[in-house]
Amino acid sequence: QVQLVESGGGLVQPGGSLRLSCVASGVVLSLYAMSWYRQAPGKERELVAGIAGFSGTTNYADSVKGRFTISRNNAKNTVYLQMSSLNPDDAAVYYCNAKSSLNSANYWGQGTQVTVSS
């Protein structure tokens, strides 16, 4: 059974930092492209950052470039999202996604809430 469990969300002041973690079980993480998405109230879910399984190539939404960093530790089956210089527009539920490099398998975590407020 595949499971993605996010953690690390919370309340942070504008300009602050958070690190989100996504621990995967039931999968070999290196065989999956991993991504972080977010969804704010009343808005569609959007891609924030992604990292390829084999090459480790990363991509970012323009709105977070230079502020967020995605990384992975395949040995720990964990993906991270380091977020800095947070602003209220970053507030959302952040979701971890795993997409297989071999087939159509696609998995989501339950999400973790990030609130940016003074």
Coordinates of N, CA, C and O in Angstrom, one line a residue:
Q1 N 0.8 -1.2 0.0 CA 0.0 0.0 0.0 C 0.9 1.2 0.0 O 1.8 1.4 0.8
V2 N 0.6 2.1 -1.0 CA 1.4 3.3 -1.1 C 0.9 4.4 -0.2 O -0.4 4.6 -0.2
Q3 N 1.8 5.1 0.5 CA 1.3 6.2 1.4 C 2.3 7.3 1.3 O 3.5 7.1 1.4
L4 N 1.8 8.5 1.2 CA 2.7 9.7 1.3 C 2.2 10.5 2.5 O 1.0 10.8 2.5
V5 N 3.1 10.8 3.4 CA 2.7 11.6 4.6 C 3.5 12.8 4.6 O 4.8 12.8 4.8
E6 N 2.8 14.0 4.6 CA 3.5 15.3 4.6 C 3.5 15.7 6.1 O 2.6 15.4 6.9
S7 N 4.5 16.5 6.4 CA 4.6 17.2 7.7 C 5.4 18.5 7.6 O 6.0 18.7 6.5
G8 N 5.4 19.3 8.6 CA 6.2 20.5 8.6 C 5.5 21.8 8.4 O 6.0 22.8 8.5
G9 N 4.2 21.7 8.1 CA 3.4 22.9 7.9 C 3.1 23.5 9.2 O 3.4 23.0 10.3
G10 N 2.6 24.7 9.2 CA 2.3 25.5 10.4 C 2.1 26.9 10.1 O 2.0 27.4 9.0
L11 N 2.1 27.7 11.2 CA 2.0 29.2 11.1 C 3.3 29.8 11.1 O 4.2 29.5 12.0
V12 N 3.6 30.7 10.2 CA 4.9 31.4 10.1 C 4.6 32.9 9.8 O 3.6 33.2 9.1
Q13 N 5.4 33.7 10.3 CA 5.3 35.2 10.0 C 5.8 35.4 8.6 O 6.7 34.7 8.1
P14 N 5.3 36.5 7.9 CA 5.9 36.9 6.6 C 7.4 37.1 6.7 O 7.9 37.6 7.7
G15 N 8.1 36.5 5.7 CA 9.6 36.6 5.7 C 10.2 35.4 6.4 O 11.4 35.2 6.3
G16 N 9.4 34.5 7.0 CA 9.9 33.4 7.7 C 10.1 32.2 6.8 O 9.9 32.3 5.5
S17 N 10.5 31.1 7.4 CA 10.9 29.9 6.6 C 10.2 28.7 7.3 O 9.9 28.6 8.5
L18 N 10.0 27.7 6.4 CA 9.5 26.4 6.8 C 10.1 25.3 6.0 O 10.4 25.6 4.8
R19 N 10.2 24.1 6.5 CA 10.6 23.0 5.7 C 9.6 21.9 5.8 O 9.3 21.4 6.9
L20 N 9.0 21.6 4.6 CA 8.1 20.5 4.5 C 8.8 19.2 4.2 O 9.7 19.2 3.5
S21 N 8.2 18.1 4.7 CA 8.7 16.8 4.5 C 7.6 15.9 3.9 O 6.5 16.0 4.4
C22 N 8.0 15.0 3.1 CA 7.0 14.0 2.6 C 7.7 12.6 2.6 O 8.7 12.4 1.9
V23 N 7.2 11.8 3.5 CA 7.8 10.4 3.7 C 6.9 9.5 2.9 O 5.7 9.4 3.1
A24 N 7.5 8.7 2.0 CA 6.8 7.8 1.2 C 7.0 6.3 1.7 O 8.1 6.0 2.1
S25 N 6.0 5.6 1.6 CA 6.1 4.1 2.0 C 5.4 3.3 0.9 O 4.4 3.8 0.3
G26 N 5.9 2.1 0.7 CA 5.3 1.3 -0.3 C 5.7 1.5 -1.7 O 5.2 1.0 -2.7
V27 N 6.7 2.4 -1.9 CA 7.3 2.7 -3.2 C 8.8 2.8 -3.1 O 9.3 3.0 -2.0
V28 N 9.4 2.6 -4.2 CA 10.8 2.9 -4.3 C 11.0 4.3 -4.9 O 10.7 4.6 -6.1
L29 N 11.3 5.2 -4.0 CA 11.2 6.6 -4.4 C 12.0 7.0 -5.6 O 11.6 7.9 -6.4
S30 N 13.1 6.4 -5.8 CA 13.9 6.7 -7.0 C 13.3 6.5 -8.3 O 13.7 7.0 -9.3
L31 N 12.2 5.7 -8.3 CA 11.5 5.4 -9.5 C 10.3 6.4 -9.8 O 9.5 6.2 -10.7
Y32 N 10.2 7.4 -9.0 CA 9.1 8.3 -9.1 C 9.6 9.8 -9.2 O 10.6 10.1 -8.6
A33 N 8.9 10.5 -10.0 CA 9.1 12.0 -10.0 C 8.3 12.5 -8.9 O 7.1 12.2 -8.8
M34 N 8.9 13.3 -8.1 CA 8.2 13.8 -6.9 C 7.9 15.3 -7.1 O 8.8 16.1 -7.6
S35 N 6.8 15.7 -6.6 CA 6.4 17.1 -6.7 C 5.7 17.6 -5.5 O 5.1 16.8 -4.7
W36 N 5.7 18.9 -5.3 CA 4.9 19.6 -4.3 C 3.9 20.5 -5.1 O 4.3 21.2 -6.0
Y37 N 2.7 20.4 -4.7 CA 1.6 21.2 -5.2 C 1.0 22.0 -4.0 O 1.2 21.6 -2.8
R38 N 0.3 23.0 -4.3 CA -0.4 23.7 -3.2 C -1.8 24.2 -3.7 O -2.0 24.4 -4.9
Q39 N -2.7 24.3 -2.8 CA -4.0 24.8 -3.1 C -4.5 25.7 -2.0 O -4.6 25.3 -0.9
A40 N -4.8 26.9 -2.4 CA -5.3 28.0 -1.5 C -6.8 28.0 -1.7 O -7.4 27.5 -2.7
P41 N -7.6 28.5 -0.7 CA -9.0 28.5 -0.7 C -9.5 29.2 -2.0 O -9.1 30.3 -2.3
G42 N -10.4 28.6 -2.7 CA -11.0 29.2 -3.9 C -10.1 29.2 -5.1 O -10.5 29.7 -6.1
K43 N -9.0 28.5 -5.0 CA -8.1 28.5 -6.1 C -7.8 27.0 -6.5 O -8.0 26.1 -5.8
E44 N -7.3 26.9 -7.8 CA -7.0 25.5 -8.2 C -5.7 25.1 -7.7 O -4.8 25.9 -7.3
R45 N -5.5 23.8 -7.6 CA -4.2 23.3 -7.1 C -3.2 23.6 -8.2 O -3.4 23.4 -9.4
E46 N -2.0 24.0 -7.7 CA -1.0 24.4 -8.6 C 0.4 23.7 -8.3 O 0.6 23.5 -7.1
L47 N 1.2 23.5 -9.3 CA 2.5 22.9 -9.1 C 3.4 23.9 -8.5 O 3.5 25.1 -9.0
V48 N 4.1 23.6 -7.5 CA 5.1 24.5 -6.8 C 6.5 24.1 -7.2 O 7.3 25.0 -7.7
A49 N 6.8 22.8 -7.1 CA 8.2 22.4 -7.4 C 8.2 20.9 -7.7 O 7.3 20.2 -7.2
G50 N 9.1 20.5 -8.6 CA 9.2 19.1 -8.9 C 10.6 18.6 -9.0 O 11.5 19.5 -9.2
I51 N 10.9 17.3 -8.8 CA 12.2 16.8 -8.9 C 12.1 15.4 -9.5 O 11.3 14.6 -9.1
A52 N 12.9 15.2 -10.6 CA 12.9 14.0 -11.3 C 13.5 12.8 -10.5 O 14.3 13.1 -9.6
G53 N 13.1 11.6 -10.8 CA 13.5 10.5 -10.0 C 15.0 10.1 -10.3 O 15.7 9.9 -9.4
F54 N 15.3 10.0 -11.5 CA 16.7 9.5 -11.9 C 17.7 10.7 -11.9 O 18.7 10.6 -11.3
S55 N 17.4 11.7 -12.7 CA 18.3 12.8 -12.9 C 18.4 13.8 -11.7 O 19.4 14.4 -11.5
G56 N 17.3 13.9 -11.0 CA 17.3 14.9 -9.9 C 17.0 16.3 -10.4 O 17.1 17.2 -9.7
T57 N 16.7 16.4 -11.7 CA 16.4 17.7 -12.3 C 15.2 18.3 -11.6 O 14.2 17.6 -11.3
T58 N 15.3 19.6 -11.3 CA 14.3 20.3 -10.6 C 13.6 21.3 -11.4 O 14.2 21.8 -12.4
N59 N 12.4 21.6 -11.1 CA 11.7 22.7 -11.8 C 10.8 23.4 -10.7 O 10.4 22.8 -9.7
Y60 N 10.5 24.7 -10.9 CA 9.8 25.5 -10.0 C 8.8 26.4 -10.7 O 9.0 26.9 -11.8
A61 N 7.7 26.7 -9.9 CA 6.8 27.7 -10.4 C 7.6 29.1 -10.3 O 8.4 29.3 -9.4
D62 N 7.2 30.0 -11.2 CA 7.9 31.3 -11.3 C 7.8 32.0 -9.9 O 8.7 32.7 -9.5
S63 N 6.6 31.8 -9.3 CA 6.3 32.5 -8.1 C 7.2 32.1 -6.9 O 7.3 32.9 -5.9
V64 N 7.9 31.0 -7.0 CA 8.7 30.5 -5.9 C 10.1 30.4 -6.2 O 10.9 30.1 -5.3
K65 N 10.5 30.6 -7.4 CA 11.9 30.5 -7.8 C 12.8 31.4 -7.0 O 12.5 32.6 -6.7
G66 N 13.9 30.9 -6.5 CA 14.8 31.6 -5.7 C 14.4 31.6 -4.2 O 15.2 32.1 -3.3
R67 N 13.2 31.2 -3.9 CA 12.8 31.2 -2.5 C 12.6 29.7 -1.9 O 12.8 29.5 -0.8
F68 N 12.2 28.8 -2.8 CA 11.9 27.4 -2.4 C 12.9 26.5 -3.0 O 13.4 26.8 -4.1
T69 N 13.2 25.5 -2.3 CA 14.1 24.4 -2.8 C 13.6 23.1 -2.6 O 13.2 22.7 -1.4
I70 N 13.4 22.3 -3.6 CA 13.0 20.9 -3.5 C 14.2 20.0 -3.5 O 15.1 20.2 -4.2
S71 N 14.2 19.0 -2.6 CA 15.3 18.0 -2.6 C 14.7 16.6 -2.2 O 13.6 16.5 -1.8
R72 N 15.5 15.6 -2.4 CA 15.0 14.3 -2.1 C 16.2 13.5 -1.5 O 17.3 13.7 -1.8
N73 N 15.8 12.6 -0.6 CA 16.8 11.6 0.0 C 16.1 10.2 -0.3 O 15.3 9.8 0.4
N74 N 16.6 9.6 -1.4 CA 16.0 8.3 -1.8 C 16.2 7.3 -0.7 O 15.4 6.4 -0.5
A75 N 17.3 7.3 0.0 CA 17.6 6.3 1.0 C 16.6 6.4 2.2 O 16.3 5.4 2.8
K76 N 16.1 7.6 2.4 CA 15.1 7.8 3.5 C 13.7 7.9 2.9 O 12.7 8.1 3.6
N77 N 13.6 7.7 1.6 CA 12.3 7.8 0.9 C 11.5 9.1 1.3 O 10.3 9.0 1.6
T78 N 12.3 10.1 1.3 CA 11.7 11.4 1.7 C 12.0 12.5 0.7 O 13.1 12.6 0.2
V79 N 11.1 13.4 0.5 CA 11.2 14.6 -0.3 C 11.0 15.8 0.6 O 10.1 15.7 1.5
Y80 N 11.7 16.8 0.4 CA 11.6 18.0 1.2 C 11.3 19.2 0.3 O 11.6 19.3 -0.9
L81 N 10.7 20.2 1.0 CA 10.5 21.5 0.3 C 10.9 22.5 1.3 O 10.2 22.8 2.3
Q82 N 12.1 23.2 1.1 CA 12.5 24.2 1.9 C 12.0 25.5 1.4 O 12.2 25.9 0.3
M83 N 11.2 26.2 2.3 CA 10.6 27.5 1.9 C 11.1 28.6 2.7 O 11.2 28.5 3.9
S84 N 11.5 29.7 2.0 CA 12.0 30.8 2.7 C 11.3 32.1 2.1 O 10.7 32.1 1.1
S85 N 11.5 33.2 2.8 CA 10.9 34.5 2.4 C 9.4 34.3 2.1 O 8.9 34.8 1.1
L86 N 8.8 33.6 3.0 CA 7.4 33.3 2.8 C 6.5 34.6 2.9 O 6.8 35.5 3.7
N87 N 5.5 34.7 2.1 CA 4.6 35.8 2.1 C 3.1 35.2 2.1 O 2.9 34.0 1.9
P88 N 2.2 36.1 2.4 CA 0.8 35.6 2.6 C 0.3 34.8 1.3 O -0.6 34.0 1.4
D89 N 0.8 35.1 0.1 CA 0.4 34.4 -1.1 C 0.8 33.0 -1.1 O 0.3 32.2 -1.9
D90 N 1.8 32.6 -0.2 CA 2.2 31.2 -0.1 C 1.3 30.4 0.8 O 1.5 29.2 0.8
A91 N 0.4 31.0 1.5 CA -0.5 30.3 2.4 C -1.4 29.3 1.6 O -2.0 29.8 0.6
A92 N -1.4 28.1 1.9 CA -2.2 27.1 1.2 C -2.0 25.7 1.9 O -1.2 25.6 2.8
V93 N -2.7 24.8 1.4 CA -2.5 23.4 1.8 C -1.5 22.8 0.8 O -1.7 23.0 -0.5
Y94 N -0.4 22.3 1.2 CA 0.7 21.8 0.4 C 0.6 20.3 0.3 O 0.5 19.6 1.3
Y95 N 0.6 19.8 -0.9 CA 0.4 18.3 -1.2 C 1.7 17.8 -1.8 O 2.3 18.4 -2.7
C96 N 2.0 16.6 -1.4 CA 3.1 15.8 -2.0 C 2.5 14.9 -3.1 O 1.4 14.3 -2.9
N97 N 3.2 14.8 -4.2 CA 2.8 13.9 -5.3 C 3.9 13.1 -5.8 O 5.0 13.5 -5.9
A98 N 3.6 11.8 -6.0 CA 4.5 10.9 -6.6 C 4.0 10.3 -7.9 O 2.9 9.8 -7.9
K99 N 4.7 10.5 -9.0 CA 4.3 10.0 -10.3 C 5.4 9.0 -10.8 O 6.6 9.4 -10.9
S100 N 4.9 7.8 -11.1 CA 5.8 6.7 -11.5 C 6.5 7.1 -12.8 O 5.9 7.6 -13.7
S101 N 7.8 6.7 -12.9 CA 8.5 6.8 -14.1 C 8.3 5.7 -15.1 O 8.8 5.7 -16.2
L102 N 7.6 4.6 -14.6 CA 7.5 3.4 -15.3 C 6.1 3.1 -15.8 O 5.9 2.4 -16.8
N103 N 5.1 3.7 -15.1 CA 3.7 3.4 -15.5 C 2.8 4.6 -15.1 O 3.4 5.7 -14.9
S104 N 1.5 4.4 -15.1 CA 0.6 5.6 -14.9 C 0.3 5.8 -13.4 O -0.5 6.6 -13.1
A105 N 1.0 5.1 -12.5 CA 0.7 5.3 -11.1 C 1.0 6.7 -10.6 O 2.0 7.3 -11.0
N106 N 0.1 7.2 -9.8 CA 0.1 8.6 -9.4 C -0.5 8.7 -8.0 O -1.6 8.3 -7.8
Y107 N 0.3 9.2 -7.1 CA -0.2 9.2 -5.7 C -0.1 10.6 -5.1 O 0.8 11.4 -5.4
W108 N -1.0 10.8 -4.1 CA -1.1 12.1 -3.4 C -1.0 11.8 -1.9 O -1.6 10.9 -1.4
G109 N -0.4 12.8 -1.2 CA -0.5 12.8 0.3 C -1.8 13.5 0.7 O -2.6 14.0 -0.1
Q110 N -2.0 13.6 2.0 CA -3.2 14.2 2.5 C -3.1 15.7 2.7 O -4.1 16.4 2.9
G111 N -1.9 16.2 2.6 CA -1.7 17.7 2.6 C -1.3 18.2 4.0 O -1.6 17.6 5.0
T112 N -0.6 19.3 4.0 CA -0.2 20.0 5.2 C -0.4 21.5 5.1 O -0.1 22.0 4.0
Q113 N -1.0 22.1 6.1 CA -1.4 23.5 6.0 C -0.2 24.4 6.3 O 0.5 24.2 7.3
V114 N -0.1 25.4 5.4 CA 0.9 26.4 5.7 C 0.1 27.8 5.8 O -0.6 28.1 4.8
T115 N 0.3 28.4 6.9 CA -0.3 29.7 7.1 C 0.7 30.8 7.3 O 1.7 30.6 8.1
V116 N 0.6 31.9 6.5 CA 1.6 32.9 6.6 C 0.9 34.2 7.1 O 0.1 34.8 6.4
S117 N 1.2 34.6 8.3 CA 0.4 35.7 8.9 C 1.2 36.3 10.1 O 1.9 35.6 10.8
S118 N 1.1 37.6 10.2 CA 1.7 38.2 11.4 C 0.7 38.3 12.5 O 1.1 38.8 13.6

